Amino acid sequence: MEEFHKVRRLPPYVFEQVNRLKASARAGGADIIDLGMGNPDLPTPKAIVDKLCEVVQDPRTHRYSSSKGIPGLRRAQAAYYARRFGVKLNPDTQVVATLGSKEGFANMAQAITAPGDVILCPNPTYPIHAFGFLMAGGVIRSIPVEPDENFFQPLERAVRHSIPKPLALVLNYPSNPTAFVATLDFYKDVVAFAKKHDIIVLSDLAYSEIYFNGEPPPSVLQVPGAMDVTVEFTSMSKTFSMPGWRMGFAVGNERLIAALTRVKSYLDYGAFTPIQVAATHALNGDGSDIAEVRNVYKRRRDVMVESFGKAGFDVPPPAATMFAWAKIPEKFRHLGSLEFSKLLVEKADVAVAPGVGFGEQGDDYVRLALVENEHRIRQAARNIKKFLSTADETMHNVISLNAHR
């Protein structure tokens, strides 16, 4: 049977190939060290869990909840933005709770996209940034991901040569997978560009609290006038180690938030009320839970950079996020990231995310998630060191290490 239209628009999900290989290896008894999926392993802080357990005892909270988020939760998110970024939000019109930032982003694409609309999207980037618009009938035009002086020339070229003119610009800083961090000056230029060309800015700020060099990443909404053109998405998954709770937010421009809220009202009744109450409790906390999560990831980052470097696999230290973005060792680079990732599972019992899964511009890289403890990260480095040191002897009948793409 012919594939359905929207399914046909989606490229193959390359991560699934590595996942199948990983599952097969584990079924055969292998101890796979999984640095692939960004699935936080840290427990949700006890105070948040306790609040959930307390509220869930009240049967009134078992009824349908509010799709846009209960009022207390939206007020807590507005208060967080005021504390953290100095940004004033109206919790009734400029904040909507989402089932994680991924759902919010995908439904925003559904809310604003007409068939054929052009979206400016970084390459490489988190897959939903492109796939959400592809499923909504949009067209993706790739732009650079690094927020430097070379960022805006391709944007200007895209505006001149795209028909129709681009509808929206996607930003993701700190970036998944590359870990690039934007400055407030960069955001000022983005807002000026968006206003000049009447383009919507959609900013994914999921990693706002996972940073390591002392300087908290800014929000684009800190720029005067950004509220006129911008919606920003945040998530509690990484900040509070709550990935399975599925709690996030979209905040910003009232017209865009209203469009997202309307679409969501047709699709869901919001998260379970006890989860929303516990999330409110988390946002209203003193920030110590966030600091501890950040410190754990920093220690893991430092261990990975040191141990992998000694193993012969150079990993640049990321300034933020829970990921490292590392170039494939030179003699394996011709294989591409998917085949190299498969090799690491088969030969080193280590799973990573192939860079091509984030866009073709990522094919020389793999993404390493800091979701194993320090001991396991060191073990992964030892496994990789053994693989790299014996590859010439053990693989000469399998592939040509001197071949070039």
Coordinates of C-alpha atoms in Angstrom, one line a residue:
M1 CA 0.0 0.0 0.0
E2 CA 1.2 3.5 -0.7
E3 CA 2.4 5.5 2.3
F4 CA 0.2 8.3 3.6
H5 CA 1.1 11.8 2.4
K6 CA 2.4 13.2 5.6
V7 CA 4.4 10.1 6.4
R8 CA 5.9 10.2 3.0
R9 CA 7.2 13.7 3.7
L10 CA 9.3 12.5 6.6
P11 CA 12.9 11.2 5.9
P12 CA 14.0 7.9 7.4
Y13 CA 14.5 8.1 11.2
V14 CA 18.2 7.3 11.2
F15 CA 18.4 6.9 15.0
E16 CA 16.2 3.9 14.8
Q17 CA 18.9 2.0 13.0
V18 CA 21.3 2.5 15.9
N19 CA 18.5 1.7 18.4
R20 CA 17.8 -1.6 16.7
L21 CA 21.5 -2.6 16.7
K22 CA 21.7 -1.5 20.4
A23 CA 18.7 -3.6 21.3
S24 CA 20.1 -6.6 19.4
A25 CA 23.5 -6.3 21.2
R26 CA 21.8 -6.1 24.6
A27 CA 19.7 -9.1 23.8
G28 CA 22.9 -11.0 23.1
G29 CA 24.3 -10.0 26.5
A30 CA 26.4 -7.0 25.6
D31 CA 26.7 -4.2 28.2
I32 CA 26.0 -1.2 26.0
I33 CA 27.0 2.2 27.5
D34 CA 24.3 4.4 26.0
L35 CA 25.4 7.9 25.2
G36 CA 22.9 8.2 22.4
M37 CA 19.5 9.5 23.5
G38 CA 19.3 12.6 25.6
N39 CA 17.2 10.9 28.3
P40 CA 18.3 12.2 31.7
D41 CA 19.2 9.5 34.2
L42 CA 19.1 11.8 37.3
P43 CA 16.1 11.4 39.6
T44 CA 13.5 14.1 39.8
P45 CA 14.1 16.1 43.0
K46 CA 12.3 14.6 46.0
A47 CA 10.4 17.7 46.9
I48 CA 8.8 17.7 43.4
V49 CA 7.9 14.0 43.7
D50 CA 6.5 14.6 47.2
K51 CA 4.2 17.4 45.9
L52 CA 2.9 15.1 43.1
C53 CA 2.2 12.4 45.7
E54 CA 0.4 14.8 47.9
V55 CA -1.8 16.3 45.2
V56 CA -2.7 13.0 43.5
Q57 CA -4.5 11.9 46.7
D58 CA -7.2 14.5 46.0
P59 CA -9.7 12.9 43.6
R60 CA -10.7 16.3 42.3
T61 CA -7.3 16.5 40.6
H62 CA -8.1 13.4 38.6
R63 CA -10.6 15.2 36.3
Y64 CA -9.8 16.8 33.0
S65 CA -7.2 19.6 33.4
S66 CA -6.7 22.8 31.5
S67 CA -5.1 22.5 28.0
K68 CA -3.3 25.9 28.3
G69 CA -2.1 25.1 31.9
I70 CA -3.6 25.7 35.3
P71 CA -3.4 29.5 36.3
G72 CA -0.8 28.8 39.1
L73 CA 1.5 27.1 36.7
R74 CA 1.3 29.9 34.1
R75 CA 2.0 32.4 36.9
A76 CA 5.0 30.5 38.0
Q77 CA 6.5 30.4 34.5
A78 CA 5.9 34.1 34.2
A79 CA 7.6 34.7 37.5
Y80 CA 10.6 32.5 36.4
Y81 CA 11.0 34.7 33.3
A82 CA 10.9 37.8 35.4
R83 CA 13.6 36.5 37.8
R84 CA 15.8 34.8 35.2
F85 CA 15.6 37.2 32.3
G86 CA 13.9 40.3 33.5
V87 CA 11.1 39.7 31.0
K88 CA 7.6 40.6 31.9
L89 CA 4.9 38.2 30.7
N90 CA 1.1 38.2 31.1
P91 CA 0.4 34.7 32.3
D92 CA -3.1 34.8 30.8
T93 CA -2.2 35.8 27.3
Q94 CA 1.5 35.2 26.8
V95 CA 2.1 31.8 28.5
V96 CA 0.8 28.4 27.6
A97 CA 1.8 25.1 29.1
T98 CA 2.8 22.3 26.7
L99 CA 3.4 18.6 26.9
G100 CA 7.1 19.2 26.7
S101 CA 8.7 21.7 24.4
K102 CA 8.7 19.2 21.5
E103 CA 4.9 19.0 21.5
G104 CA 4.6 22.8 21.8
F105 CA 6.9 23.3 18.8
A106 CA 5.1 20.8 16.6
N107 CA 1.7 22.2 17.4
M108 CA 3.0 25.8 16.8
A109 CA 4.0 24.6 13.3
Q110 CA 0.5 23.2 12.8
A111 CA -1.0 26.5 14.0
I112 CA 0.9 28.9 11.7
T113 CA 1.9 26.9 8.6
A114 CA 0.1 26.9 5.3
P115 CA 1.2 24.3 2.6
G116 CA 4.3 25.6 0.9
D117 CA 5.4 28.1 3.6
V118 CA 9.1 28.4 3.8
I119 CA 10.8 28.0 7.1
L120 CA 14.4 29.0 7.9
C121 CA 15.9 26.2 10.0
P122 CA 19.4 25.5 11.3
N123 CA 21.3 22.5 9.9
P124 CA 22.2 20.5 12.0
T125 CA 19.4 20.9 14.6
Y126 CA 17.0 19.0 16.8
P127 CA 14.8 17.0 14.4
I128 CA 11.4 18.4 15.4
H129 CA 12.5 21.9 14.3
A130 CA 12.3 20.7 10.7
F131 CA 10.0 17.7 10.9
G132 CA 7.2 19.7 12.7
F133 CA 7.0 22.0 9.7
L134 CA 7.3 19.2 7.2
M135 CA 4.4 17.4 8.7
A136 CA 2.4 20.7 8.5
G137 CA 3.1 21.1 4.8
G138 CA 6.0 23.5 5.1
V139 CA 9.2 23.7 3.2
I140 CA 12.6 23.8 5.0
R141 CA 15.4 26.1 3.9
S142 CA 18.6 25.3 5.8
I143 CA 20.7 28.0 7.4
P144 CA 23.9 27.9 9.5
V145 CA 23.7 27.0 13.1
E146 CA 26.7 28.9 14.5
P147 CA 25.7 32.3 15.8
D148 CA 28.6 34.3 14.4
E149 CA 29.3 36.9 11.7
N150 CA 28.5 34.4 8.9
F151 CA 25.0 33.7 10.1
F152 CA 23.1 36.5 8.5
Q153 CA 24.3 36.5 4.9
P154 CA 22.5 33.2 4.1
L155 CA 19.4 34.5 5.8
E156 CA 19.4 37.6 3.6
R157 CA 19.9 35.4 0.5
A158 CA 17.1 33.1 1.6
V159 CA 14.7 36.1 1.8
R160 CA 15.7 37.3 -1.6
H161 CA 15.4 33.9 -3.3
S162 CA 12.5 32.1 -1.5
I163 CA 9.0 32.1 -3.0
P164 CA 7.0 32.7 -0.9
K165 CA 9.0 34.8 1.4
P166 CA 10.0 32.8 4.6
L167 CA 7.4 32.7 7.3
A168 CA 9.5 31.9 10.3
L169 CA 13.1 31.6 11.6
V170 CA 13.9 28.8 14.0
L171 CA 16.6 29.4 16.7
N172 CA 18.0 26.9 19.2
Y173 CA 20.6 28.2 21.7
P174 CA 22.1 26.6 23.6
S175 CA 22.0 24.3 20.6
N176 CA 21.1 20.7 20.4
P177 CA 23.2 19.0 19.1
T178 CA 26.1 21.5 18.6
A179 CA 26.0 23.2 22.0
F180 CA 26.6 26.6 20.5
V181 CA 25.5 29.5 22.8
A182 CA 24.1 32.8 21.5
T183 CA 24.8 36.2 22.9
L184 CA 22.3 39.0 23.5
D185 CA 23.9 41.1 20.8
F186 CA 23.3 38.2 18.3
Y187 CA 19.6 38.1 19.4
K188 CA 19.4 41.9 18.8
D189 CA 20.5 41.4 15.2
V190 CA 18.0 38.5 14.8
V191 CA 15.1 40.6 16.0
A192 CA 16.1 43.5 13.7
F193 CA 16.3 41.0 10.8
A194 CA 12.9 39.5 11.7
K195 CA 11.2 42.9 11.9
K196 CA 12.8 44.1 8.7
H197 CA 11.4 41.2 6.8
D198 CA 8.2 40.5 8.8
I199 CA 9.4 37.0 9.9
I200 CA 8.3 35.1 13.0
V201 CA 11.1 34.0 15.4
L202 CA 10.6 30.6 17.1
S203 CA 13.3 30.1 19.8
D204 CA 13.9 26.8 21.5
L205 CA 15.5 27.5 24.9
A206 CA 15.2 24.0 26.4
Y207 CA 18.8 24.1 27.7
S208 CA 18.7 27.6 29.3
E209 CA 19.8 26.2 32.7
I210 CA 22.4 23.7 31.6
Y211 CA 25.5 25.9 31.2
F212 CA 29.1 25.5 32.5
N213 CA 31.1 28.7 32.0
G214 CA 29.4 30.9 34.5
E215 CA 27.4 33.0 32.1
P216 CA 23.7 32.1 31.9
P217 CA 22.4 31.9 28.3
P218 CA 20.1 34.8 27.5
S219 CA 16.5 34.7 26.1
V220 CA 15.8 36.4 22.8
L221 CA 12.8 38.0 24.6
Q222 CA 15.2 40.2 26.5
V223 CA 15.7 42.2 23.3
P224 CA 13.4 45.3 23.2
G225 CA 10.6 44.7 20.7
A226 CA 11.3 40.9 20.5
M227 CA 7.8 40.2 21.9
D228 CA 6.3 41.6 18.6
V229 CA 7.7 38.7 16.6
T230 CA 8.8 35.9 18.9
V231 CA 7.6 32.8 20.7
E232 CA 10.1 30.9 22.9
F233 CA 9.9 27.3 24.1
T234 CA 11.3 25.9 27.3
S235 CA 11.2 22.6 29.0
M236 CA 11.4 21.2 32.5
S237 CA 12.8 17.9 31.3
K238 CA 16.4 18.7 31.6
T239 CA 16.3 21.6 34.1
F240 CA 14.5 19.5 36.8
S241 CA 15.2 16.0 35.5
M242 CA 11.6 15.6 34.6
P243 CA 11.7 14.1 31.1
G244 CA 8.8 11.6 31.5
W245 CA 6.6 14.2 33.1
R246 CA 6.2 16.0 29.8
M247 CA 6.0 19.6 30.9
G248 CA 7.1 22.6 29.0
F249 CA 6.0 26.1 27.9
A250 CA 5.6 28.5 25.0
V251 CA 5.8 32.1 25.9
G252 CA 5.8 35.4 23.9
N253 CA 3.8 37.1 21.3
E254 CA 0.1 37.1 22.2
R255 CA -1.2 36.4 18.7
L256 CA 1.1 33.4 18.2
I257 CA 0.4 32.1 21.7
A258 CA -3.4 32.4 21.0
A259 CA -3.0 30.4 17.8
L260 CA -1.1 27.7 19.6
T261 CA -3.6 27.7 22.5
R262 CA -6.5 27.3 20.1
V263 CA -4.9 24.3 18.2
K264 CA -4.1 22.6 21.5
S265 CA -7.6 23.1 22.8
Y266 CA -8.8 20.8 20.0
L267 CA -6.0 18.2 20.6
D268 CA -5.5 17.7 24.4
Y269 CA -6.8 18.5 27.9
G270 CA -3.4 19.4 29.2
A271 CA -1.1 17.4 31.5
F272 CA -2.4 15.6 34.5
T273 CA -3.3 18.2 37.2
P274 CA -1.0 16.8 39.9
I275 CA 1.9 17.1 37.4
Q276 CA 1.1 20.7 36.8
V277 CA 0.9 21.4 40.5
A278 CA 4.3 19.7 41.1
A279 CA 5.8 21.6 38.2
T280 CA 4.5 24.9 39.8
H281 CA 6.2 23.9 43.0
A282 CA 9.5 23.3 41.1
L283 CA 9.4 26.6 39.3
N284 CA 8.7 28.5 42.6
G285 CA 11.6 26.8 44.3
D286 CA 14.9 28.4 45.3
G287 CA 16.9 27.1 42.4
S288 CA 19.1 24.7 44.3
D289 CA 17.8 21.7 42.4
I290 CA 18.8 23.4 39.1
A291 CA 22.3 24.1 40.4
E292 CA 22.9 20.5 41.4
V293 CA 21.7 19.2 38.0
R294 CA 24.1 21.6 36.3
N295 CA 27.0 20.6 38.5
V296 CA 26.4 16.9 37.8
Y297 CA 26.5 17.5 34.0
K298 CA 29.6 19.7 34.3
R299 CA 31.5 16.9 36.2
R300 CA 30.4 14.4 33.5
R301 CA 31.4 16.7 30.7
D302 CA 34.9 17.2 32.2
V303 CA 35.4 13.4 32.6
M304 CA 34.3 12.8 29.1
V305 CA 36.5 15.4 27.5
E306 CA 39.5 14.1 29.5
S307 CA 39.0 10.4 29.1
F308 CA 37.9 10.4 25.5
G309 CA 40.8 12.7 24.6
K310 CA 43.2 10.2 26.1
A311 CA 41.5 7.4 24.2
G312 CA 42.2 9.2 20.9
F313 CA 38.8 10.6 20.4
D314 CA 38.9 14.4 20.7
V315 CA 35.7 15.9 22.3
P316 CA 35.6 19.7 22.5
P317 CA 34.2 20.8 25.8
P318 CA 30.6 22.1 25.3
A319 CA 29.8 25.4 27.0
A320 CA 26.2 24.3 27.6
T321 CA 23.6 21.5 27.2
M322 CA 23.9 17.9 28.2
F323 CA 25.6 17.0 25.0
A324 CA 29.0 17.0 23.4
W325 CA 29.4 17.4 19.6
A326 CA 32.5 15.6 18.4
K327 CA 34.0 15.1 15.0
I328 CA 34.5 11.5 13.9
P329 CA 38.2 10.5 14.1
E330 CA 39.8 11.2 10.8
K331 CA 40.3 7.7 9.5
F332 CA 36.7 6.8 10.0
R333 CA 35.2 10.0 8.7
H334 CA 34.7 8.7 5.2
L335 CA 32.2 6.2 6.6
G336 CA 29.7 8.9 7.7
S337 CA 28.2 9.2 11.1
L338 CA 25.6 6.4 10.8
E339 CA 28.1 3.7 9.9
F340 CA 30.6 5.0 12.5
S341 CA 27.8 4.9 15.2
K342 CA 27.0 1.3 14.2
L343 CA 30.7 0.4 14.5
L344 CA 30.9 1.8 18.0
V345 CA 27.9 -0.4 19.1
E346 CA 29.3 -3.5 17.5
K347 CA 33.0 -3.0 18.4
A348 CA 33.1 -0.9 21.5
D349 CA 29.7 -1.5 23.2
V350 CA 29.1 2.3 23.1
A351 CA 26.0 3.9 21.6
V352 CA 26.1 7.5 20.3
A353 CA 23.7 9.6 18.1
P354 CA 24.8 9.9 14.5
G355 CA 25.2 13.5 13.4
V356 CA 23.3 13.0 10.1
G357 CA 20.2 12.4 12.2
F358 CA 20.2 16.2 12.9
G359 CA 20.8 17.2 9.3
E360 CA 23.1 16.4 6.5
Q361 CA 25.6 19.1 7.7
G362 CA 26.1 17.0 10.8
D363 CA 27.4 13.9 9.0
D364 CA 31.0 14.3 10.1
Y365 CA 30.0 14.3 13.8
V366 CA 28.4 12.3 16.5
R367 CA 26.5 13.6 19.5
L368 CA 27.4 12.2 22.9
A369 CA 24.9 12.6 25.7
L370 CA 26.0 13.0 29.3
V371 CA 23.4 10.5 30.6
E372 CA 25.8 7.9 32.1
N373 CA 27.7 8.3 35.4
E374 CA 31.3 9.2 35.5
H375 CA 32.5 5.6 36.0
R376 CA 30.5 4.5 32.9
I377 CA 31.8 7.4 30.8
R378 CA 35.4 6.3 31.7
Q379 CA 34.5 2.8 30.7
A380 CA 33.2 4.0 27.4
A381 CA 36.5 5.8 26.8
R382 CA 38.4 2.6 27.6
N383 CA 36.2 0.6 25.2
I384 CA 36.7 3.2 22.4
K385 CA 40.5 3.4 23.0
K386 CA 40.7 -0.4 22.5
F387 CA 38.6 -0.2 19.4
L388 CA 40.6 2.6 17.9
S389 CA 43.9 1.0 18.7
T390 CA 43.0 -2.4 17.1
A391 CA 40.8 -1.2 14.2
D392 CA 43.5 -1.6 11.5
E393 CA 44.0 -5.2 12.4
T394 CA 40.4 -6.2 13.2
M395 CA 38.6 -4.4 10.4
H396 CA 40.9 -4.7 7.4
N397 CA 38.6 -7.4 5.8
V398 CA 35.5 -5.4 6.5
I399 CA 36.1 -1.9 5.3
S400 CA 38.8 0.1 3.7
L401 CA 40.0 2.6 6.3
N402 CA 41.8 4.6 3.5
A403 CA 38.8 5.0 1.3
H404 CA 37.3 8.5 0.8
R405 CA 33.8 9.7 0.3

